[in-house]
Amino acid sequence: MTAKWQKPPPNMRKDTILSHAGRSPERFDGAVNVPVIRASTILFPDVESHEDRGDRFSGVRYGRSGTTTRFALEETLAQLEGAARVCAVGSGLAAVVVAMLAFCRGGDHVLVADNVYGPTRSFCLGRLQRMGVEIEFYDPELGGAIERLLRDSTRLVYCESPGSLTFEMQDIPAIAAAAHARSIPVLADNTWATPYFFRPFDKGIDVSIHAATKYIVGHADVMLGTIGATPEHWRTIRQTAADYGYTASPDDCYLALRGLRTLAPRLRTQQASALEVARWLERRPEVARVRYPALASDAGHALWRRDMSGAASLFGVELRPFPDAAVKAAINSLHFFGHGSSWGGFESLVTYPKPEQLRTATIWRGGPLLRLHIGLEDPADLIGDLEAALALLHATV
Ligand SMILES: *Cc1c(COP(=O)(O)O)cnc(C)c1O
């Protein structure tokens, strides 16, 4: 009698998907994880089977279109997020670029949230605009009033909710309803919300972008992006990635899938610590406002509660007016917050962004802004570190 491997049942809950999706022990000597399969050439047993490779985007056929390692990551993410399928590419920015190029041509009009990730904004202004695409930035908080900005030539609406510097929440269902009434697809960068805390396709998003570099990888050691889409838009996205030659390395896909396995407990711990630190900061006299949708005091809190099931551990801290040199000295005194781009890893980070330089449709009126990423350290150590730093703000410089 030959023993049979049990396949995971359909309708797994999301923590179970994270443990069980995308695995094939029956194919890999019982190994729990799909191994790294490095390949450019894929061999077929004869000329007929090589000629008859079937659908271009299914099955292993050539290294650039993916080996089983990459497919395992894409499949797991698609199940978690509810996408028809997912396409992995070499960075989060590449995912943004592929998703936009899939839809835009010269003469089109594109609506982009004014709080988008800086390099997304640069791509729109530097590349899309040069291709003859008209870029219009919109107030991320306008909700259904986006209807007034839609034109016959509008090809897509691009959202990022919350924005990763200033954390405005967008009313995605209202924006999607207005766009869909005119058959315009809605694209969203969901890196902050993660595929664990947000089900984009249930809220009207057609194309969901993640910088997997952040929480999915989770360990600050891989660049990777993913694009998930509805059945209607999936092939356009996948074809565009193929046409431009975008691919993703099997080693990086392996590490991303490994990161994904522990996404839930990392996020839960980081969310709890971020809330603790954010609530502590809110009560400090040096702080004007904490920009974190998970806080009841945040302008986007009601939308966040309605649409998402949790919060990432990245938020903004608006200080009361202090001299720039004092703010920099305070930041430089931190022990546990590294200075560096990116977020979503196990370690805490701080940046000192200047949002006023990165928007045109709205005006940034906030005070000096710090962006904190809360890692897996003990939050009491992080609070102690911040307490000493805030004290420095009062020192005469
Ligand atoms: C980091 C980031 C990206 C780009 O991802 P990379 O992997 O760094 O290219 C895109 N969007 C958001 C919101 C990000 O934070």
Coordinates of C-alpha atoms and ligand atoms in Angstrom, one line a residue:
M1 CA 0.0 0.0 0.0
T2 CA 1.4 3.4 -0.9
A3 CA 0.8 6.1 1.8
K4 CA -0.9 9.3 0.6
W5 CA 0.1 12.8 1.5
Q6 CA -2.7 15.0 2.9
K7 CA -3.3 18.2 1.0
P8 CA -4.4 21.3 3.0
P9 CA -8.1 21.7 2.9
P10 CA -9.7 24.8 1.2
N11 CA -11.0 27.6 3.4
M12 CA -8.0 27.8 5.8
R13 CA -8.0 30.8 8.2
K14 CA -5.2 33.2 7.5
D15 CA -2.7 32.0 10.2
T16 CA -3.2 28.5 8.9
I17 CA -2.6 29.7 5.3
L18 CA 0.7 31.2 6.5
S19 CA 1.8 27.8 7.8
H20 CA 0.4 25.5 5.2
A21 CA 0.0 27.2 1.8
G22 CA 2.7 26.8 -0.9
R23 CA 4.2 23.6 0.5
S24 CA 4.8 20.4 -1.4
P25 CA 6.6 17.8 0.8
E26 CA 5.5 15.1 -1.5
R27 CA 7.7 16.6 -4.3
F28 CA 10.8 17.3 -2.2
D29 CA 11.6 14.2 -0.2
G30 CA 9.3 15.3 2.6
A31 CA 11.1 18.6 3.2
V32 CA 8.8 21.0 5.0
N33 CA 10.0 23.9 2.8
V34 CA 10.1 24.2 -1.0
P35 CA 13.8 24.3 -1.6
V36 CA 15.6 27.1 -3.6
I37 CA 15.5 25.9 -7.2
R38 CA 17.9 27.9 -9.2
A39 CA 17.6 27.6 -12.9
S40 CA 17.8 29.5 -16.2
T41 CA 17.3 26.5 -18.5
I42 CA 14.5 24.1 -17.8
L43 CA 14.9 20.8 -19.7
F44 CA 12.0 18.9 -21.2
P45 CA 12.2 15.2 -22.0
D46 CA 11.7 15.6 -25.8
V47 CA 11.0 18.1 -28.5
E48 CA 7.3 17.6 -28.4
S49 CA 6.9 18.4 -24.7
H50 CA 9.2 21.4 -25.2
E51 CA 7.0 22.7 -28.0
D52 CA 3.8 21.9 -26.0
R53 CA 4.7 23.9 -22.9
G54 CA 1.2 25.2 -22.5
D55 CA 0.2 28.6 -20.9
R56 CA 3.0 31.1 -20.8
F57 CA 2.4 32.0 -17.2
S58 CA 1.7 28.6 -15.6
G59 CA 4.2 25.9 -14.9
V60 CA 8.0 26.0 -14.9
R61 CA 9.3 26.7 -18.4
Y62 CA 12.3 29.1 -18.2
G63 CA 14.1 30.7 -15.2
R64 CA 12.9 34.2 -15.9
S65 CA 9.3 33.2 -15.6
G66 CA 9.9 31.5 -12.3
T67 CA 10.7 28.2 -10.7
T68 CA 8.7 26.3 -8.1
T69 CA 10.3 28.4 -5.3
R70 CA 8.9 31.6 -6.7
F71 CA 5.5 30.0 -7.5
A72 CA 5.3 28.8 -3.9
L73 CA 5.6 32.4 -2.6
E74 CA 3.2 33.8 -5.1
E75 CA 0.6 31.1 -4.4
T76 CA 0.8 31.6 -0.6
L77 CA 0.4 35.4 -1.0
A78 CA -2.5 35.0 -3.4
Q79 CA -4.3 32.8 -0.9
L80 CA -3.6 35.1 2.0
E81 CA -4.7 38.3 0.1
G82 CA -7.4 36.8 -2.0
A83 CA -5.8 37.7 -5.3
A84 CA -6.5 35.7 -8.5
R85 CA -2.7 35.4 -8.8
V86 CA 0.4 37.2 -7.6
C87 CA 3.5 38.2 -9.6
A88 CA 6.9 38.6 -7.7
V89 CA 9.4 41.1 -9.1
G90 CA 12.9 42.2 -7.9
S91 CA 11.8 45.2 -5.6
G92 CA 8.8 47.0 -4.3
L93 CA 9.5 49.8 -6.7
A94 CA 9.6 47.4 -9.6
A95 CA 6.1 46.2 -8.5
V96 CA 4.8 49.8 -8.6
V97 CA 6.4 50.4 -12.0
V98 CA 5.0 47.2 -13.6
A99 CA 1.5 47.8 -12.2
M100 CA 1.4 51.4 -13.6
L101 CA 3.0 50.5 -17.0
A102 CA 0.4 47.7 -17.4
F103 CA -2.3 50.3 -17.7
C104 CA -0.8 53.7 -18.9
R105 CA -0.2 55.0 -22.4
G106 CA 0.6 58.4 -23.7
G107 CA -2.5 60.7 -23.6
D108 CA -3.9 59.0 -20.5
H109 CA -4.7 60.8 -17.3
V110 CA -3.7 59.2 -14.0
L111 CA -4.8 60.1 -10.5
V112 CA -2.2 59.5 -7.8
A113 CA -2.6 60.1 -4.0
D114 CA -0.5 63.1 -2.9
N115 CA 1.1 61.2 0.0
V116 CA 2.6 58.4 -2.1
Y117 CA 6.0 56.9 -1.5
G118 CA 8.6 59.3 -2.8
P119 CA 10.2 57.0 -5.5
T120 CA 6.6 56.3 -6.8
R121 CA 6.1 60.0 -7.2
S122 CA 9.4 60.4 -9.0
F123 CA 8.6 57.5 -11.4
C124 CA 5.2 59.2 -12.2
L125 CA 6.8 62.6 -12.8
G126 CA 10.1 61.5 -14.4
R127 CA 9.0 58.6 -16.6
L128 CA 5.2 58.4 -17.0
Q129 CA 5.0 62.2 -17.6
R130 CA 7.7 61.9 -20.3
M131 CA 5.7 59.2 -22.0
G132 CA 2.9 61.7 -22.3
V133 CA 0.8 60.5 -19.3
E134 CA -0.8 63.3 -17.4
I135 CA -0.3 62.9 -13.7
E136 CA -2.7 64.5 -11.3
F137 CA -2.0 64.3 -7.6
Y138 CA -5.1 64.3 -5.4
D139 CA -5.8 64.9 -1.7
P140 CA -5.6 61.4 -0.1
E141 CA -8.5 62.3 2.2
L142 CA -11.0 63.3 -0.4
G143 CA -12.9 59.9 -0.5
G144 CA -15.8 59.6 -2.9
A145 CA -15.3 63.3 -4.0
I146 CA -12.6 61.8 -6.3
E147 CA -15.5 61.4 -8.7
R148 CA -15.1 65.1 -9.7
L149 CA -11.5 64.4 -10.8
L150 CA -12.4 61.5 -13.1
R151 CA -12.2 62.1 -16.8
D152 CA -12.9 60.1 -20.0
S153 CA -9.1 59.8 -20.3
T154 CA -8.5 58.6 -16.7
R155 CA -6.8 55.2 -16.9
L156 CA -6.2 54.4 -13.3
V157 CA -6.5 55.7 -9.7
Y158 CA -3.5 55.0 -7.5
C159 CA -3.8 54.8 -3.7
E160 CA -1.5 54.3 -0.7
S161 CA -3.4 54.0 2.5
P162 CA -2.1 55.0 4.9
G163 CA 0.7 57.0 3.3
S164 CA 4.0 55.7 4.7
L165 CA 5.3 59.2 5.8
T166 CA 2.3 61.1 6.9
F167 CA -0.2 58.2 7.5
E168 CA -3.5 59.6 6.1
M169 CA -6.1 56.9 5.6
Q170 CA -8.0 56.8 2.4
D171 CA -11.6 55.8 2.0
I172 CA -10.8 52.9 -0.4
P173 CA -14.4 51.6 -0.9
A174 CA -15.7 55.1 -1.7
I175 CA -12.8 55.7 -4.2
A176 CA -13.3 52.3 -5.8
A177 CA -17.1 52.8 -6.1
A178 CA -16.5 56.1 -8.0
A179 CA -13.8 54.7 -10.2
H180 CA -15.6 51.5 -11.0
A181 CA -18.7 53.4 -12.0
R182 CA -16.5 54.5 -14.9
S183 CA -14.7 51.2 -15.3
I184 CA -11.4 52.7 -14.0
P185 CA -9.2 50.2 -12.1
V186 CA -7.9 51.1 -8.7
L187 CA -4.3 50.3 -7.8
A188 CA -3.0 50.4 -4.3
D189 CA 0.3 50.2 -2.5
N190 CA -0.7 48.1 0.5
T191 CA 2.8 47.7 2.0
W192 CA 1.8 49.2 5.4
A193 CA -1.4 47.3 5.7
T194 CA 0.3 44.0 4.8
P195 CA -1.6 41.1 3.2
Y196 CA -2.3 39.9 6.8
F197 CA -4.2 43.0 8.1
F198 CA -6.0 44.0 4.9
R199 CA -8.0 42.2 2.2
P200 CA -7.7 44.7 -0.7
F201 CA -9.9 42.8 -3.1
D202 CA -12.9 42.8 -0.7
K203 CA -12.6 46.6 -0.5
G204 CA -12.6 47.3 -4.2
I205 CA -9.0 47.3 -5.1
D206 CA -8.1 45.7 -8.5
V207 CA -4.3 45.6 -8.2
S208 CA -2.5 45.3 -4.9
I209 CA 1.2 46.1 -4.6
H210 CA 3.5 45.2 -1.8
A211 CA 7.1 46.1 -1.0
A212 CA 7.8 42.5 0.3
T213 CA 11.2 44.0 1.3
K214 CA 9.3 45.3 4.4
Y215 CA 7.2 43.0 6.7
I216 CA 6.9 40.0 4.4
V217 CA 10.7 39.4 4.3
G218 CA 10.8 40.9 7.8
H219 CA 14.5 40.6 8.4
A220 CA 16.0 43.6 6.5
D221 CA 18.0 41.4 4.1
V222 CA 16.1 41.1 0.8
M223 CA 14.6 43.4 -1.9
L224 CA 11.4 42.0 -3.4
G225 CA 8.0 43.3 -4.6
T226 CA 4.7 41.6 -5.4
I227 CA 1.7 42.5 -7.5
G228 CA -1.6 40.7 -6.9
A229 CA -4.6 41.2 -9.1
T230 CA -8.2 40.3 -9.8
P231 CA -8.9 37.7 -12.5
E232 CA -9.8 40.5 -14.9
H233 CA -6.5 42.3 -14.6
W234 CA -4.0 39.5 -13.7
R235 CA -2.9 38.7 -17.2
T236 CA -2.2 42.3 -18.1
I237 CA 0.0 42.7 -15.1
R238 CA 1.8 39.4 -15.7
Q239 CA 2.3 40.1 -19.4
T240 CA 3.8 43.6 -18.6
A241 CA 6.3 42.1 -16.1
A242 CA 7.3 39.6 -18.8
D243 CA 7.5 42.2 -21.6
Y244 CA 9.9 44.3 -19.5
G245 CA 11.9 41.3 -18.4
Y246 CA 11.2 41.7 -14.7
T247 CA 11.9 38.6 -12.6
A248 CA 12.6 37.7 -9.0
S249 CA 15.5 35.6 -7.7
P250 CA 14.7 32.1 -6.3
D251 CA 16.9 32.8 -3.3
D252 CA 15.0 36.0 -2.5
C253 CA 11.7 34.3 -3.0
Y254 CA 12.8 31.6 -0.6
L255 CA 13.7 34.1 2.1
A256 CA 10.4 36.0 1.5
L257 CA 8.4 32.8 1.9
R258 CA 10.4 32.0 5.0
G259 CA 9.6 35.4 6.4
L260 CA 5.9 35.0 5.5
R261 CA 5.7 31.9 7.7
T262 CA 6.2 34.1 10.8
L263 CA 4.4 37.2 9.6
A264 CA 1.5 36.9 11.9
P265 CA 3.3 36.6 15.3
R266 CA 5.8 39.3 14.2
L267 CA 3.0 41.7 13.3
R268 CA 1.0 41.0 16.4
T269 CA 4.0 41.7 18.6
Q270 CA 5.2 44.7 16.7
Q271 CA 1.6 46.1 16.6
A272 CA 1.3 45.8 20.4
S273 CA 4.7 47.4 21.0
A274 CA 4.0 50.2 18.5
L275 CA 0.7 51.0 20.3
E276 CA 2.4 51.1 23.6
V277 CA 5.1 53.4 22.4
A278 CA 2.7 55.6 20.4
R279 CA 0.3 56.0 23.4
W280 CA 3.3 56.9 25.6
L281 CA 4.5 59.5 23.1
E282 CA 1.0 61.0 22.8
R283 CA 1.1 61.9 26.5
R284 CA 4.5 63.7 26.2
P285 CA 4.6 67.5 26.3
E286 CA 7.2 67.6 23.5
V287 CA 4.8 65.8 21.1
A288 CA 2.1 67.7 19.2
R289 CA 0.5 64.6 17.6
V290 CA 1.1 61.0 16.8
R291 CA 0.1 60.0 13.3
Y292 CA -1.0 56.4 13.7
P293 CA -4.4 55.2 12.4
A294 CA -4.5 52.6 15.2
L295 CA -4.8 55.4 17.8
A296 CA -8.4 56.6 18.7
S297 CA -7.1 60.2 18.3
D298 CA -6.0 59.7 14.7
A299 CA -8.1 61.4 11.9
G300 CA -8.1 58.1 10.0
H301 CA -9.0 55.8 13.0
A302 CA -12.6 55.1 11.9
L303 CA -11.6 54.2 8.4
W304 CA -8.8 52.0 9.7
R305 CA -11.2 50.2 12.1
R306 CA -13.7 49.7 9.3
D307 CA -11.3 48.4 6.6
M308 CA -8.3 46.8 8.3
S309 CA -7.9 44.1 11.0
G310 CA -4.6 45.5 12.4
A311 CA -1.9 48.0 12.2
A312 CA 1.7 47.9 11.1
S313 CA 4.3 49.2 13.5
L314 CA 5.3 52.3 11.5
F315 CA 4.0 55.7 12.5
G316 CA 4.7 59.4 12.5
V317 CA 5.5 61.6 15.5
E318 CA 4.9 65.3 15.1
L319 CA 6.9 67.3 17.6
R320 CA 6.1 70.8 18.9
P321 CA 8.3 73.4 17.3
F322 CA 12.0 72.8 18.4
P323 CA 15.1 74.0 16.6
D324 CA 16.3 71.7 13.9
A325 CA 19.6 71.2 15.6
A326 CA 17.9 70.1 18.9
V327 CA 15.7 67.6 17.0
K328 CA 18.8 66.2 15.2
A329 CA 20.7 65.9 18.5
A330 CA 17.8 64.1 20.1
I331 CA 17.5 61.6 17.1
N332 CA 21.3 61.0 17.2
S333 CA 21.2 60.1 20.9
L334 CA 18.9 57.1 20.3
H335 CA 20.5 53.7 20.9
F336 CA 17.9 51.3 19.7
F337 CA 16.6 53.1 16.6
G338 CA 18.8 52.8 13.6
H339 CA 19.1 55.5 11.0
G340 CA 18.1 54.1 7.7
S341 CA 15.5 53.8 5.0
S342 CA 13.1 50.9 4.9
W343 CA 11.0 49.3 7.7
G344 CA 9.2 46.1 8.4
G345 CA 12.2 44.2 9.8
F346 CA 12.8 43.0 13.3
E347 CA 14.7 46.1 14.3
S348 CA 13.5 49.6 15.2
L349 CA 14.3 52.5 13.0
V350 CA 14.0 56.3 12.9
T351 CA 14.0 58.8 10.1
Y352 CA 13.4 62.6 9.9
P353 CA 11.4 63.1 6.7
K354 CA 10.5 66.4 5.2
P355 CA 7.0 65.8 3.8
E356 CA 6.5 69.4 2.6
Q357 CA 9.0 68.6 -0.2
L358 CA 6.9 65.6 -1.4
R359 CA 3.5 67.0 -2.1
T360 CA 1.8 69.4 -4.4
A361 CA -2.0 68.9 -4.1
T362 CA -2.1 69.4 -0.4
I363 CA 0.0 71.5 2.0
W364 CA 1.9 69.9 4.9
R365 CA 1.3 72.1 8.0
G366 CA 2.7 69.7 10.7
G367 CA 5.6 70.4 12.9
P368 CA 9.0 68.5 12.8
L369 CA 8.1 64.9 11.9
L370 CA 9.9 61.8 13.0
R371 CA 9.0 58.4 11.5
L372 CA 9.4 55.5 13.9
H373 CA 9.5 51.8 13.0
I374 CA 9.0 49.7 16.1
G375 CA 10.8 46.3 15.9
L376 CA 10.8 43.3 18.2
E377 CA 12.8 44.8 21.0
D378 CA 11.2 45.1 24.5
P379 CA 9.0 48.2 24.3
A380 CA 10.2 49.4 27.7
D381 CA 13.7 49.7 26.3
L382 CA 12.4 51.7 23.4
I383 CA 10.4 54.0 25.6
G384 CA 13.4 54.6 27.9
D385 CA 15.5 55.4 24.8
L386 CA 12.9 57.9 23.6
E387 CA 12.4 59.4 27.0
A388 CA 16.1 60.3 27.2
A389 CA 16.1 61.7 23.7
L390 CA 13.0 63.9 24.2
A391 CA 14.7 65.3 27.3
L392 CA 17.5 66.5 25.1
L393 CA 15.1 68.7 23.1
H394 CA 14.9 71.1 26.0
A395 CA 18.7 71.5 26.2
T396 CA 20.0 74.8 24.9
V397 CA 21.9 74.2 21.7
Ligands
LIG1 C1 9.8 50.6 0.5 C2 8.6 50.9 -0.2 C3 8.4 50.7 -1.5 C4 9.5 50.2 -2.4 O1 10.0 49.0 -2.1 P1 11.5 48.6 -2.4 O2 11.5 47.1 -2.2 O3 12.4 49.4 -1.5 O4 11.8 48.9 -3.8 C5 7.2 51.0 -2.1 N1 6.2 51.5 -1.4 C6 6.3 51.7 -0.1 C7 5.1 52.2 0.7 C8 7.5 51.5 0.6 O5 7.6 51.7 1.9

